[in-house]
Each structure stands twice: as structure tokens, then as C-alpha cells.
PDB file of C-alpha atoms in Angstrom:
ATOM      1  CA  MET A   1      15.243 101.610 -27.979  1.00 94.00           C
ATOM      2  CA  THR A   2      12.435 100.606 -30.315  1.00 97.00           C
ATOM      3  CA  VAL A   3       8.834  99.429 -30.254  1.00 98.00           C
ATOM      4  CA  LEU A   4       9.110  95.682 -30.900  1.00 98.00           C
ATOM      5  CA  THR A   5       6.166  94.577 -33.019  1.00 98.00           C
ATOM      6  CA  TYR A   6       5.340  90.986 -33.958  1.00 96.00           C
ATOM      7  CA  ILE A   7       3.273  90.505 -37.107  1.00 96.00           C
ATOM      8  CA  ASP A   8       1.857  87.560 -39.017  1.00 94.00           C
ATOM      9  CA  ARG A   9      -0.967  87.009 -41.484  1.00 91.00           C
ATOM     10  CA  SER A  10      -3.795  86.877 -38.955  1.00 87.00           C
ATOM     11  CA  PRO A  11      -6.699  89.370 -39.173  1.00 87.00           C
ATOM     12  CA  PHE A  12      -5.219  91.072 -36.085  1.00 86.00           C
ATOM     13  CA  SER A  13      -2.147  92.297 -37.987  1.00 92.00           C
ATOM     14  CA  ARG A  14      -3.777  95.582 -39.029  1.00 95.00           C
ATOM     15  CA  GLY A  15      -4.631  96.314 -35.403  1.00 96.00           C
ATOM     16  CA  VAL A  16      -1.078  95.418 -34.386  1.00 97.00           C
ATOM     17  CA  LEU A  17       0.416  97.852 -36.889  1.00 98.00           C
ATOM     18  CA  ASP A  18      -1.945 100.641 -35.840  1.00 98.00           C
ATOM     19  CA  ALA A  19      -1.162 100.043 -32.154  1.00 98.00           C
ATOM     20  CA  ALA A  20       2.562 100.099 -32.919  1.00 98.00           C
ATOM     21  CA  VAL A  21       2.188 103.415 -34.746  1.00 98.00           C
ATOM     22  CA  TRP A  22       0.303 104.911 -31.797  1.00 98.00           C
ATOM     23  CA  LEU A  23       2.911 103.696 -29.308  1.00 98.00           C
ATOM     24  CA  ALA A  24       5.883 104.767 -31.424  1.00 98.00           C
ATOM     25  CA  ARG A  25       4.373 108.215 -31.857  1.00 98.00           C
ATOM     26  CA  ARG A  26       3.744 108.612 -28.128  1.00 97.00           C
ATOM     27  CA  LEU A  27       7.210 107.310 -27.200  1.00 97.00           C
ATOM     28  CA  ASP A  28       8.929 109.082 -30.120  1.00 97.00           C
ATOM     29  CA  GLN A  29      10.741 105.857 -30.990  1.00 98.00           C
ATOM     30  CA  PRO A  30      11.279 103.724 -34.110  1.00 98.00           C
ATOM     31  CA  VAL A  31       9.287 100.581 -34.852  1.00 98.00           C
ATOM     32  CA  GLU A  32      10.931  97.205 -35.334  1.00 98.00           C
ATOM     33  CA  LEU A  33       8.735  94.706 -37.172  1.00 98.00           C
ATOM     34  CA  VAL A  34       9.480  91.032 -36.590  1.00 96.00           C
ATOM     35  CA  HIS A  35       8.021  87.989 -38.310  1.00 95.00           C
ATOM     36  CA  THR A  36       9.093  84.560 -37.094  1.00 93.00           C
ATOM     37  CA  VAL A  37       9.384  81.506 -39.323  1.00 90.00           C
ATOM     38  CA  THR A  38      10.273  77.871 -38.787  1.00 85.00           C
ATOM     39  CA  LEU A  39      12.476  76.535 -41.557  1.00 83.00           C
ATOM     40  CA  ALA A  40      12.689  72.886 -42.517  1.00 76.00           C
ATOM     41  CA  ALA A  41      16.333  72.526 -41.528  1.00 62.00           C
ATOM     42  CA  GLY A  42      15.495  73.719 -38.022  1.00 47.00           C
ATOM     43  CA  ARG A  43      12.433  71.588 -37.489  1.00 47.00           C
ATOM     44  CA  SER A  44      12.250  68.806 -34.950  1.00 40.00           C
ATOM     45  CA  SER A  45       8.940  66.942 -34.833  1.00 30.00           C
ATOM     46  CA  GLN A  46       7.814  68.940 -37.875  1.00 31.00           C
ATOM     47  CA  ASP A  47      10.737  67.747 -39.996  1.00 26.00           C
ATOM     48  CA  LEU A  48       9.081  65.806 -42.808  1.00 26.00           C
ATOM     49  CA  SER A  49      12.123  63.583 -43.358  1.00 23.00           C
ATOM     50  CA  GLY A  50      11.655  62.278 -39.814  1.00 30.00           C
ATOM     51  CA  TYR A  51       8.429  60.572 -40.821  1.00 30.00           C
ATOM     52  CA  MET A  52      10.100  58.268 -43.345  1.00 34.00           C
ATOM     53  CA  ALA A  53      10.747  54.650 -42.431  1.00 36.00           C
ATOM     54  CA  VAL A  54      14.258  53.764 -41.265  1.00 37.00           C
ATOM     55  CA  ASP A  55      14.832  51.499 -44.262  1.00 42.00           C
ATOM     56  CA  ALA A  56      13.427  53.973 -46.778  1.00 41.00           C
ATOM     57  CA  PRO A  57      15.456  54.133 -49.984  1.00 44.00           C
ATOM     58  CA  GLU A  58      18.054  56.884 -50.197  1.00 45.00           C
ATOM     59  CA  THR A  59      16.315  58.443 -53.174  1.00 45.00           C
ATOM     60  CA  ALA A  60      13.327  59.302 -50.972  1.00 45.00           C
ATOM     61  CA  PHE A  61      15.531  61.397 -48.679  1.00 41.00           C
ATOM     62  CA  GLU A  62      17.276  62.975 -51.648  1.00 47.00           C
ATOM     63  CA  LYS A  63      13.884  64.040 -53.003  1.00 48.00           C
ATOM     64  CA  GLN A  64      12.891  65.398 -49.610  1.00 51.00           C
ATOM     65  CA  VAL A  65      15.868  67.767 -49.289  1.00 54.00           C
ATOM     66  CA  PRO A  66      15.074  69.894 -52.359  1.00 65.00           C
ATOM     67  CA  PHE A  67      11.423  69.922 -51.287  1.00 60.00           C
ATOM     68  CA  ASP A  68      12.414  71.301 -47.874  1.00 75.00           C
ATOM     69  CA  GLU A  69      14.660  73.877 -49.504  1.00 80.00           C
ATOM     70  CA  ALA A  70      11.810  74.987 -51.752  1.00 82.00           C
ATOM     71  CA  GLN A  71       9.516  75.272 -48.735  1.00 82.00           C
ATOM     72  CA  ASN A  72      12.125  77.374 -46.962  1.00 84.00           C
ATOM     73  CA  ARG A  73      12.412  79.729 -49.923  1.00 86.00           C
ATOM     74  CA  VAL A  74       8.639  80.162 -50.029  1.00 86.00           C
ATOM     75  CA  ARG A  75       8.474  80.901 -46.288  1.00 87.00           C
ATOM     76  CA  ILE A  76      11.352  83.371 -46.462  1.00 89.00           C
ATOM     77  CA  GLU A  77       9.969  85.196 -49.494  1.00 91.00           C
ATOM     78  CA  ASP A  78       6.486  85.284 -47.968  1.00 92.00           C
ATOM     79  CA  GLY A  79       7.921  86.615 -44.708  1.00 91.00           C
ATOM     80  CA  HIS A  80       9.783  89.405 -46.477  1.00 94.00           C
ATOM     81  CA  ARG A  81       6.660  90.383 -48.409  1.00 95.00           C
ATOM     82  CA  LEU A  82       4.694  90.533 -45.162  1.00 96.00           C
ATOM     83  CA  LEU A  83       7.362  92.678 -43.498  1.00 96.00           C
ATOM     84  CA  ASP A  84       7.650  94.986 -46.507  1.00 96.00           C
ATOM     85  CA  ALA A  85       3.894  95.550 -46.541  1.00 97.00           C
ATOM     86  CA  GLY A  86       3.834  96.164 -42.795  1.00 97.00           C
ATOM     87  CA  ALA A  87       6.726  98.627 -42.968  1.00 98.00           C
ATOM     88  CA  ALA A  88       5.023 100.488 -45.809  1.00 98.00           C
ATOM     89  CA  ALA A  89       1.839 100.815 -43.729  1.00 98.00           C
ATOM     90  CA  VAL A  90       3.782 102.119 -40.723  1.00 98.00           C
ATOM     91  CA  ARG A  91       5.644 104.669 -42.832  1.00 98.00           C
ATOM     92  CA  GLU A  92       2.425 105.774 -44.498  1.00 98.00           C
ATOM     93  CA  ALA A  93       1.036 106.442 -41.006  1.00 97.00           C
ATOM     94  CA  GLY A  94       3.906 108.842 -40.335  1.00 97.00           C
ATOM     95  CA  ILE A  95       6.579 106.727 -38.602  1.00 97.00           C
ATOM     96  CA  ARG A  96       9.599 107.078 -40.855  1.00 94.00           C
ATOM     97  CA  SER A  97      12.049 104.931 -38.899  1.00 97.00           C
ATOM     98  CA  VAL A  98      11.077 101.275 -39.352  1.00 98.00           C
ATOM     99  CA  THR A  99      13.267  98.176 -39.386  1.00 97.00           C
ATOM    100  CA  GLU A 100      12.319  94.671 -40.515  1.00 96.00           C
ATOM    101  CA  ARG A 101      13.527  91.375 -39.053  1.00 95.00           C
ATOM    102  CA  LEU A 102      12.783  87.877 -40.327  1.00 94.00           C
ATOM    103  CA  TYR A 103      13.663  85.536 -37.473  1.00 93.00           C
ATOM    104  CA  GLN A 104      14.065  81.770 -37.654  1.00 90.00           C
ATOM    105  CA  GLY A 105      12.526  80.419 -34.466  1.00 88.00           C
ATOM    106  CA  THR A 106       9.656  81.214 -32.139  1.00 88.00           C
ATOM    107  CA  ILE A 107       8.489  84.488 -30.662  1.00 91.00           C
ATOM    108  CA  ALA A 108       9.523  83.190 -27.240  1.00 88.00           C
ATOM    109  CA  GLN A 109      13.073  82.556 -28.472  1.00 89.00           C
ATOM    110  CA  HIS A 110      13.315  85.924 -30.185  1.00 92.00           C
ATOM    111  CA  LEU A 111      11.942  87.783 -27.182  1.00 93.00           C
ATOM    112  CA  ALA A 112      14.338  86.105 -24.764  1.00 90.00           C
ATOM    113  CA  ALA A 113      17.292  87.059 -26.956  1.00 92.00           C
ATOM    114  CA  THR A 114      16.403  90.646 -27.829  1.00 94.00           C
ATOM    115  CA  GLN A 115      13.884  92.286 -25.512  1.00 93.00           C
ATOM    116  CA  GLU A 116      16.490  94.346 -23.654  1.00 94.00           C
ATOM    117  CA  ASN A 117      16.842  96.400 -26.850  1.00 95.00           C
ATOM    118  CA  HIS A 118      13.189  97.456 -26.825  1.00 97.00           C
ATOM    119  CA  SER A 119      11.041  99.737 -24.705  1.00 97.00           C
ATOM    120  CA  ALA A 120       7.735  97.955 -25.300  1.00 98.00           C
ATOM    121  CA  ILE A 121       6.257  94.995 -27.161  1.00 98.00           C
ATOM    122  CA  VAL A 122       3.205  94.903 -29.422  1.00 97.00           C
ATOM    123  CA  VAL A 123       1.479  91.641 -30.306  1.00 95.00           C
ATOM    124  CA  GLY A 124      -1.923  90.612 -31.642  1.00 92.00           C
ATOM    125  CA  ARG A 125      -4.522  89.036 -29.394  1.00 87.00           C
ATOM    126  CA  GLN A 126      -4.591  85.986 -31.638  1.00 72.00           C
ATOM    127  CA  GLY A 127      -2.323  84.709 -34.360  1.00 60.00           C
ATOM    128  CA  GLU A 128      -2.666  82.775 -37.589  1.00 60.00           C
ATOM    129  CA  SER A 129      -3.370  79.469 -35.859  1.00 54.00           C
ATOM    130  CA  THR A 130      -6.053  80.656 -33.409  1.00 48.00           C
ATOM    131  CA  HIS A 131      -7.922  83.583 -34.990  1.00 48.00           C
ATOM    132  CA  ARG A 132     -10.837  81.318 -35.957  1.00 51.00           C
ATOM    133  CA  ALA A 133     -11.345  80.343 -32.305  1.00 49.00           C
ATOM    134  CA  PRO A 134     -12.596  83.507 -30.545  1.00 54.00           C
ATOM    135  CA  ALA A 135     -12.777  81.748 -27.170  1.00 54.00           C
ATOM    136  CA  ARG A 136      -9.035  81.038 -27.219  1.00 61.00           C
ATOM    137  CA  LEU A 137      -6.083  83.305 -26.689  1.00 73.00           C
ATOM    138  CA  GLY A 138      -3.227  83.067 -29.132  1.00 67.00           C
ATOM    139  CA  ARG A 139      -0.485  80.820 -27.784  1.00 75.00           C
ATOM    140  CA  ASN A 140       2.079  83.583 -28.246  1.00 79.00           C
ATOM    141  CA  ILE A 141       0.211  85.766 -25.749  1.00 82.00           C
ATOM    142  CA  GLU A 142       1.031  83.308 -22.990  1.00 78.00           C
ATOM    143  CA  TYR A 143       4.670  83.076 -24.081  1.00 81.00           C
ATOM    144  CA  VAL A 144       5.061  86.842 -24.197  1.00 89.00           C
ATOM    145  CA  LEU A 145       3.317  87.526 -20.888  1.00 84.00           C
ATOM    146  CA  GLN A 146       5.400  84.860 -19.159  1.00 79.00           C
ATOM    147  CA  THR A 147       8.747  86.143 -20.369  1.00 84.00           C
ATOM    148  CA  ALA A 148       8.382  89.860 -21.101  1.00 90.00           C
ATOM    149  CA  THR A 149      10.155  92.348 -18.870  1.00 91.00           C
ATOM    150  CA  ARG A 150       8.851  95.234 -20.971  1.00 95.00           C
ATOM    151  CA  PRO A 151       5.279  96.560 -21.164  1.00 97.00           C
ATOM    152  CA  VAL A 152       3.198  94.445 -23.550  1.00 96.00           C
ATOM    153  CA  VAL A 153       0.528  96.057 -25.731  1.00 97.00           C
ATOM    154  CA  ILE A 154      -2.028  93.522 -26.958  1.00 95.00           C
ATOM    155  CA  ALA A 155      -3.833  94.778 -30.028  1.00 95.00           C
ATOM    156  CA  PRO A 156      -7.461  94.008 -30.877  1.00 92.00           C
ATOM    157  CA  HIS A 157      -8.776  93.202 -34.330  1.00 90.00           C
ATOM    158  CA  GLN A 158      -9.510  96.883 -34.932  1.00 93.00           C
ATOM    159  CA  PHE A 159      -7.416  99.509 -33.167  1.00 96.00           C
ATOM    160  CA  VAL A 160      -9.304 102.621 -32.025  1.00 96.00           C
ATOM    161  CA  PRO A 161      -7.314 105.854 -31.456  1.00 95.00           C
ATOM    162  CA  ILE A 162      -6.754 106.239 -27.737  1.00 98.00           C
ATOM    163  CA  GLU A 163      -8.219 109.157 -25.809  1.00 98.00           C
ATOM    164  CA  ARG A 164      -9.578 107.444 -22.676  1.00 99.00           C
ATOM    165  CA  SER A 165      -7.731 104.848 -20.602  1.00 99.00           C
ATOM    166  CA  LEU A 166      -8.733 102.635 -17.700  1.00 98.00           C
ATOM    167  CA  ILE A 167      -6.009 101.681 -15.222  1.00 97.00           C
ATOM    168  CA  ALA A 168      -6.872  98.685 -13.035  1.00 94.00           C
ATOM    169  CA  TRP A 169      -5.280  99.571  -9.698  1.00 92.00           C
ATOM    170  CA  ASP A 170      -4.623  97.199  -6.803  1.00 86.00           C
ATOM    171  CA  GLY A 171      -1.620  98.981  -5.312  1.00 86.00           C
ATOM    172  CA  GLY A 172       0.802  96.211  -6.251  1.00 87.00           C
ATOM    173  CA  ARG A 173       4.310  96.557  -7.641  1.00 90.00           C
ATOM    174  CA  SER A 174       3.173  95.889 -11.198  1.00 90.00           C
ATOM    175  CA  CYS A 175       0.667  98.750 -10.976  1.00 91.00           C
ATOM    176  CA  GLU A 176       3.429 101.034  -9.747  1.00 93.00           C
ATOM    177  CA  ALA A 177       5.621  99.886 -12.638  1.00 94.00           C
ATOM    178  CA  ALA A 178       2.810 100.682 -15.075  1.00 95.00           C
ATOM    179  CA  LEU A 179       2.392 104.137 -13.555  1.00 96.00           C
ATOM    180  CA  ASP A 180       6.139 104.773 -13.774  1.00 96.00           C
ATOM    181  CA  PHE A 181       6.118 103.831 -17.469  1.00 97.00           C
ATOM    182  CA  LEU A 182       3.099 106.002 -18.240  1.00 98.00           C
ATOM    183  CA  VAL A 183       4.418 109.068 -16.417  1.00 98.00           C
ATOM    184  CA  ALA A 184       8.063 108.800 -17.495  1.00 97.00           C
ATOM    185  CA  ASN A 185       7.083 108.605 -21.158  1.00 97.00           C
ATOM    186  CA  GLY A 186       4.110 110.975 -21.103  1.00 97.00           C
ATOM    187  CA  LEU A 187       2.121 108.191 -22.716  1.00 97.00           C
ATOM    188  CA  LEU A 188      -1.297 109.498 -21.685  1.00 98.00           C
ATOM    189  CA  THR A 189      -0.564 113.233 -21.675  1.00 98.00           C
ATOM    190  CA  GLY A 190      -3.633 115.099 -22.884  1.00 98.00           C
ATOM    191  CA  ASP A 191      -5.874 112.050 -22.452  1.00 98.00           C
ATOM    192  CA  GLN A 192      -8.439 111.036 -19.861  1.00 99.00           C
ATOM    193  CA  ALA A 193      -7.581 108.188 -17.491  1.00 98.00           C
ATOM    194  CA  THR A 194      -9.566 106.485 -14.745  1.00 98.00           C
ATOM    195  CA  LEU A 195      -7.880 104.615 -11.905  1.00 98.00           C
ATOM    196  CA  LEU A 196     -10.212 101.769 -10.930  1.00 96.00           C
ATOM    197  CA  HIS A 197     -10.012  99.857  -7.652  1.00 93.00           C
ATOM    198  CA  VAL A 198     -12.211  96.774  -7.302  1.00 91.00           C
ATOM    199  CA  GLY A 199     -13.009  95.639  -3.770  1.00 85.00           C
ATOM    200  CA  HIS A 200     -14.847  96.400  -0.553  1.00 80.00           C
ATOM    201  CA  GLY A 201     -13.546  98.916   1.945  1.00 76.00           C
ATOM    202  CA  PRO A 202     -11.227 101.832   1.309  1.00 77.00           C
ATOM    203  CA  ALA A 203      -9.149 101.962  -1.850  1.00 75.00           C
ATOM    204  CA  PRO A 204      -5.382 101.416  -1.520  1.00 76.00           C
ATOM    205  CA  SER A 205      -3.711 104.426   0.046  1.00 78.00           C
ATOM    206  CA  GLY A 206      -1.493 104.959  -2.982  1.00 88.00           C
ATOM    207  CA  ILE A 207      -4.307 105.427  -5.473  1.00 94.00           C
ATOM    208  CA  ARG A 208      -4.702 109.144  -4.763  1.00 94.00           C
ATOM    209  CA  ALA A 209      -0.963 109.662  -5.075  1.00 95.00           C
ATOM    210  CA  ALA A 210      -1.126 107.782  -8.379  1.00 96.00           C
ATOM    211  CA  GLY A 211      -3.884 110.102  -9.548  1.00 97.00           C
ATOM    212  CA  ASP A 212      -1.806 113.120  -8.554  1.00 97.00           C
ATOM    213  CA  ARG A 213       1.164 111.802 -10.528  1.00 97.00           C
ATOM    214  CA  LEU A 214      -0.986 111.359 -13.614  1.00 98.00           C
ATOM    215  CA  THR A 215      -2.416 114.852 -13.223  1.00 98.00           C
ATOM    216  CA  SER A 216       1.093 116.290 -12.949  1.00 98.00           C
ATOM    217  CA  ALA A 217       1.933 114.475 -16.193  1.00 97.00           C
ATOM    218  CA  GLY A 218      -0.863 116.281 -18.003  1.00 98.00           C
ATOM    219  CA  VAL A 219      -3.487 113.541 -17.721  1.00 98.00           C
ATOM    220  CA  ASP A 220      -7.133 114.271 -16.911  1.00 98.00           C
ATOM    221  CA  ALA A 221      -7.208 111.672 -14.123  1.00 98.00           C
ATOM    222  CA  SER A 222     -10.092 110.416 -11.990  1.00 97.00           C
ATOM    223  CA  ILE A 223     -10.604 107.644  -9.433  1.00 96.00           C
ATOM    224  CA  GLU A 224     -13.404 105.101  -9.262  1.00 95.00           C
ATOM    225  CA  GLN A 225     -14.165 102.191  -6.959  1.00 93.00           C
ATOM    226  CA  SER A 226     -16.263  99.139  -7.752  1.00 93.00           C
ATOM    227  CA  THR A 227     -17.195  95.860  -6.110  1.00 91.00           C
ATOM    228  CA  GLY A 228     -17.749  92.351  -7.379  1.00 90.00           C
ATOM    229  CA  GLN A 229     -15.695  90.018  -9.516  1.00 90.00           C
ATOM    230  CA  VAL A 230     -12.567  91.825 -10.678  1.00 90.00           C
ATOM    231  CA  ALA A 231     -12.677  91.006 -14.389  1.00 91.00           C
ATOM    232  CA  GLU A 232     -16.392  91.787 -14.636  1.00 93.00           C
ATOM    233  CA  ALA A 233     -15.908  95.140 -12.892  1.00 94.00           C
ATOM    234  CA  ILE A 234     -13.033  96.098 -15.183  1.00 95.00           C
ATOM    235  CA  LEU A 235     -14.967  95.089 -18.294  1.00 96.00           C
ATOM    236  CA  ARG A 236     -18.047  96.961 -17.109  1.00 96.00           C
ATOM    237  CA  CYS A 237     -16.122 100.165 -16.404  1.00 97.00           C
ATOM    238  CA  ALA A 238     -14.158  99.948 -19.660  1.00 97.00           C
ATOM    239  CA  SER A 239     -17.397  99.618 -21.606  1.00 97.00           C
ATOM    240  CA  ALA A 240     -19.127 102.462 -19.769  1.00 97.00           C
ATOM    241  CA  MET A 241     -16.348 105.018 -20.306  1.00 97.00           C
ATOM    242  CA  PRO A 242     -15.711 103.747 -23.039  1.00 97.00           C
ATOM    243  CA  ALA A 243     -11.955 103.117 -22.672  1.00 98.00           C
ATOM    244  CA  GLU A 244      -9.882 102.569 -25.783  1.00 98.00           C
ATOM    245  CA  LEU A 245      -6.974 101.347 -23.615  1.00 99.00           C
ATOM    246  CA  VAL A 246      -7.052  99.130 -20.522  1.00 98.00           C
ATOM    247  CA  ILE A 247      -3.865  99.019 -18.446  1.00 97.00           C
ATOM    248  CA  MET A 248      -3.144  96.457 -15.756  1.00 92.00           C
ATOM    249  CA  GLY A 249      -0.282  94.908 -13.870  1.00 86.00           C
ATOM    250  CA  ALA A 250       0.805  91.304 -14.323  1.00 75.00           C
ATOM    251  CA  PHE A 251       1.336  88.504 -11.870  1.00 54.00           C
ATOM    252  CA  GLY A 252       4.831  87.163 -11.269  1.00 47.00           C
ATOM    253  CA  HIS A 253       6.173  84.598 -13.744  1.00 45.00           C
ATOM    254  CA  SER A 254       5.275  81.407 -11.880  1.00 44.00           C
ATOM    255  CA  ARG A 255       1.871  82.601 -10.739  1.00 45.00           C
ATOM    256  CA  LEU A 256       0.967  83.794 -14.209  1.00 43.00           C
ATOM    257  CA  ARG A 257       1.957  80.426 -15.666  1.00 43.00           C
ATOM    258  CA  ARG A 258      -0.422  78.654 -13.275  1.00 42.00           C
ATOM    259  CA  ALA A 259      -3.271  81.129 -13.431  1.00 45.00           C
ATOM    260  CA  LEU A 260      -3.358  82.599 -16.941  1.00 44.00           C
ATOM    261  CA  LEU A 261      -6.274  80.547 -18.250  1.00 41.00           C
ATOM    262  CA  GLY A 262      -9.355  81.389 -16.226  1.00 44.00           C
ATOM    263  CA  SER A 263      -7.608  84.316 -14.541  1.00 73.00           C
ATOM    264  CA  THR A 264      -8.565  87.976 -14.520  1.00 80.00           C
ATOM    265  CA  THR A 265      -5.951  88.621 -17.201  1.00 81.00           C
ATOM    266  CA  SER A 266      -7.337  85.922 -19.472  1.00 81.00           C
ATOM    267  CA  ALA A 267     -10.962  86.986 -18.982  1.00 86.00           C
ATOM    268  CA  ILE A 268     -10.161  90.569 -19.914  1.00 90.00           C
ATOM    269  CA  LEU A 269      -8.055  89.590 -22.914  1.00 89.00           C
ATOM    270  CA  LEU A 270     -10.848  87.396 -24.231  1.00 88.00           C
ATOM    271  CA  ASN A 271     -13.749  89.756 -23.596  1.00 92.00           C
ATOM    272  CA  CYS A 272     -12.482  93.328 -23.786  1.00 93.00           C
ATOM    273  CA  PRO A 273     -12.523  94.856 -27.294  1.00 94.00           C
ATOM    274  CA  SER A 274     -10.051  97.571 -26.281  1.00 97.00           C
ATOM    275  CA  THR A 275      -6.302  97.658 -26.687  1.00 98.00           C
ATOM    276  CA  ILE A 276      -4.727  96.228 -23.526  1.00 97.00           C
ATOM    277  CA  MET A 277      -1.392  97.000 -21.895  1.00 97.00           C
ATOM    278  CA  VAL A 278       0.085  94.577 -19.364  1.00 94.00           C
ATOM    279  CA  VAL A 279       3.059  95.698 -17.279  1.00 93.00           C
ATOM    280  CA  ARG A 280       5.187  93.596 -14.954  1.00 86.00           C
ATOM    281  CA  SER A 281       7.303  94.877 -12.094  1.00 81.00           C
ATOM    282  CA  ALA A 282      11.053  94.415 -12.325  1.00 72.00           C
ATOM    283  CA  ASP A 283      11.205  91.846  -9.510  1.00 62.00           C
TER     284      ASP A 283
END
């Protein structure tokens, strides 16, 4: 198993690499760096030859083919340079086992085909196409959160070493899955962690048992309860701690697809400067 890490040339790539190093060190696993490219031969609506008129002279198409091939070479060479630089940074940080993959296709396609080989996924909050729009999530975030069956770590622009974590706890299956992952891998051993329940009335009955499990795993665990809008309460608590890592469960696939934009998940991803981990239950 490896820590699957998607990189591109966005300003978030440094944070992604640092988050991958932290996760690989805690899990004692190798890092696999992946950069996805779309080559001219595989393009559909982006295929430049498709924009030529039907009765265009043959020479126009013949000129287009070498142009596409040259573009492909540039993209491939650029992708390898990016991966080489990323692997060098990871090794310099102390992770010796690093593999590089240049994949033709989208992140969604790659993830669907390979995620069973990985223990966790690391991706930047925004990519090359959206990093200049701070009010927008990167499109790959939605793809990954919809399809991932592994924990997803979403890196901020600047990764901060993790010592304090906030776990948003509602007692659901995804929260239990997150707890299982944290405890089984000793991910937060030696750190502080706060289990936060947002709502009126008593906290879910399982929250104290969750705290006990964290304590048994060597975590300095505490429990807090807050009221109000869920995202605002999580953001407020994360800022007050301050928490370098915020952990939460995910909705099911169909519900997440409908509710991602404007949802608690989206609000936290857009407004929380911390590293974020989203975990989905198996069913």
C-alpha cells in the first residue's frame, strides 16, 4: 500500500508534497506521485483537428498531426520534470521510497482504476485551473470525494506540521470509519485531538467511547460540544485550538454529489486554512 499523491503546477503543490510526507511518515508507507495529462491523440472536444472544416484541404490535417505530436512531447517532458522535482523534494524530506506515475487521463479515471492499491489519497485544495479563484474548490476535489473509498487528505497552500487535530463527530458511520483509520494506524499518537459535537442536547453516546479509543492509542483526547451552524462551529473551534488537521466523515456518494457546493464540507474546505481529512464509510 502507498500514499497516493496527485500533483500539478498549482501553488498548492508544495503543501501537497509536505502533507504526503507527513502521512507517509505516520503510516510508514511509500509515496506514489501521480501527474495526469491529456494528450492530443486522446482528446475529444479538445482535439484541435476537430475544429477544422469538413472540406478542409488534406495538407491542413497533415500539418496538424505533427503539431499535436509536438504538444504531446512537451506535455510528457513537462510532466516528468514535475514528477522528478516532486520526488526529489519527498526524498529530501526523509521518505526514501517514492514512485512516479505519468497518467494519460483524468484524476477521476486514474482513481477509479487504482485506488485499491493505496491506503490514502492526498490532493491539493485547488489545481492549476482554479487557484486564482479562492472562492472556488478545485474540480478534482469533487471528483475525488465522490469516488474515493480511501481517506482523502486535502492539503492547504502551506502545510503546517500537525500536533493538534479536530475531529468533527456526529456518531455516523463515516466518523466511525475515520476513528478506525486513525486508531489502526496510530496516525495521531502523541498528538492532541478534540472530538467536537455540534448540536443541542446530549452528545452522541459513542463520543466518549471514541475518546477512550483515542486515549488508548496514545492520543491526548478531549471532548467538546458546540451549538449553531455546523460549519461555523467547526471553523471556530479549529481556529481557537488552533488545529493543524480537521477530520470529518463524508456523506454517501449520491448525497455528496447533490450537496457538495454549499454544504458543510464545501464551507470548511473553502474557509479552513488547516489540512483536512475526509473519510467515507465502506457502505
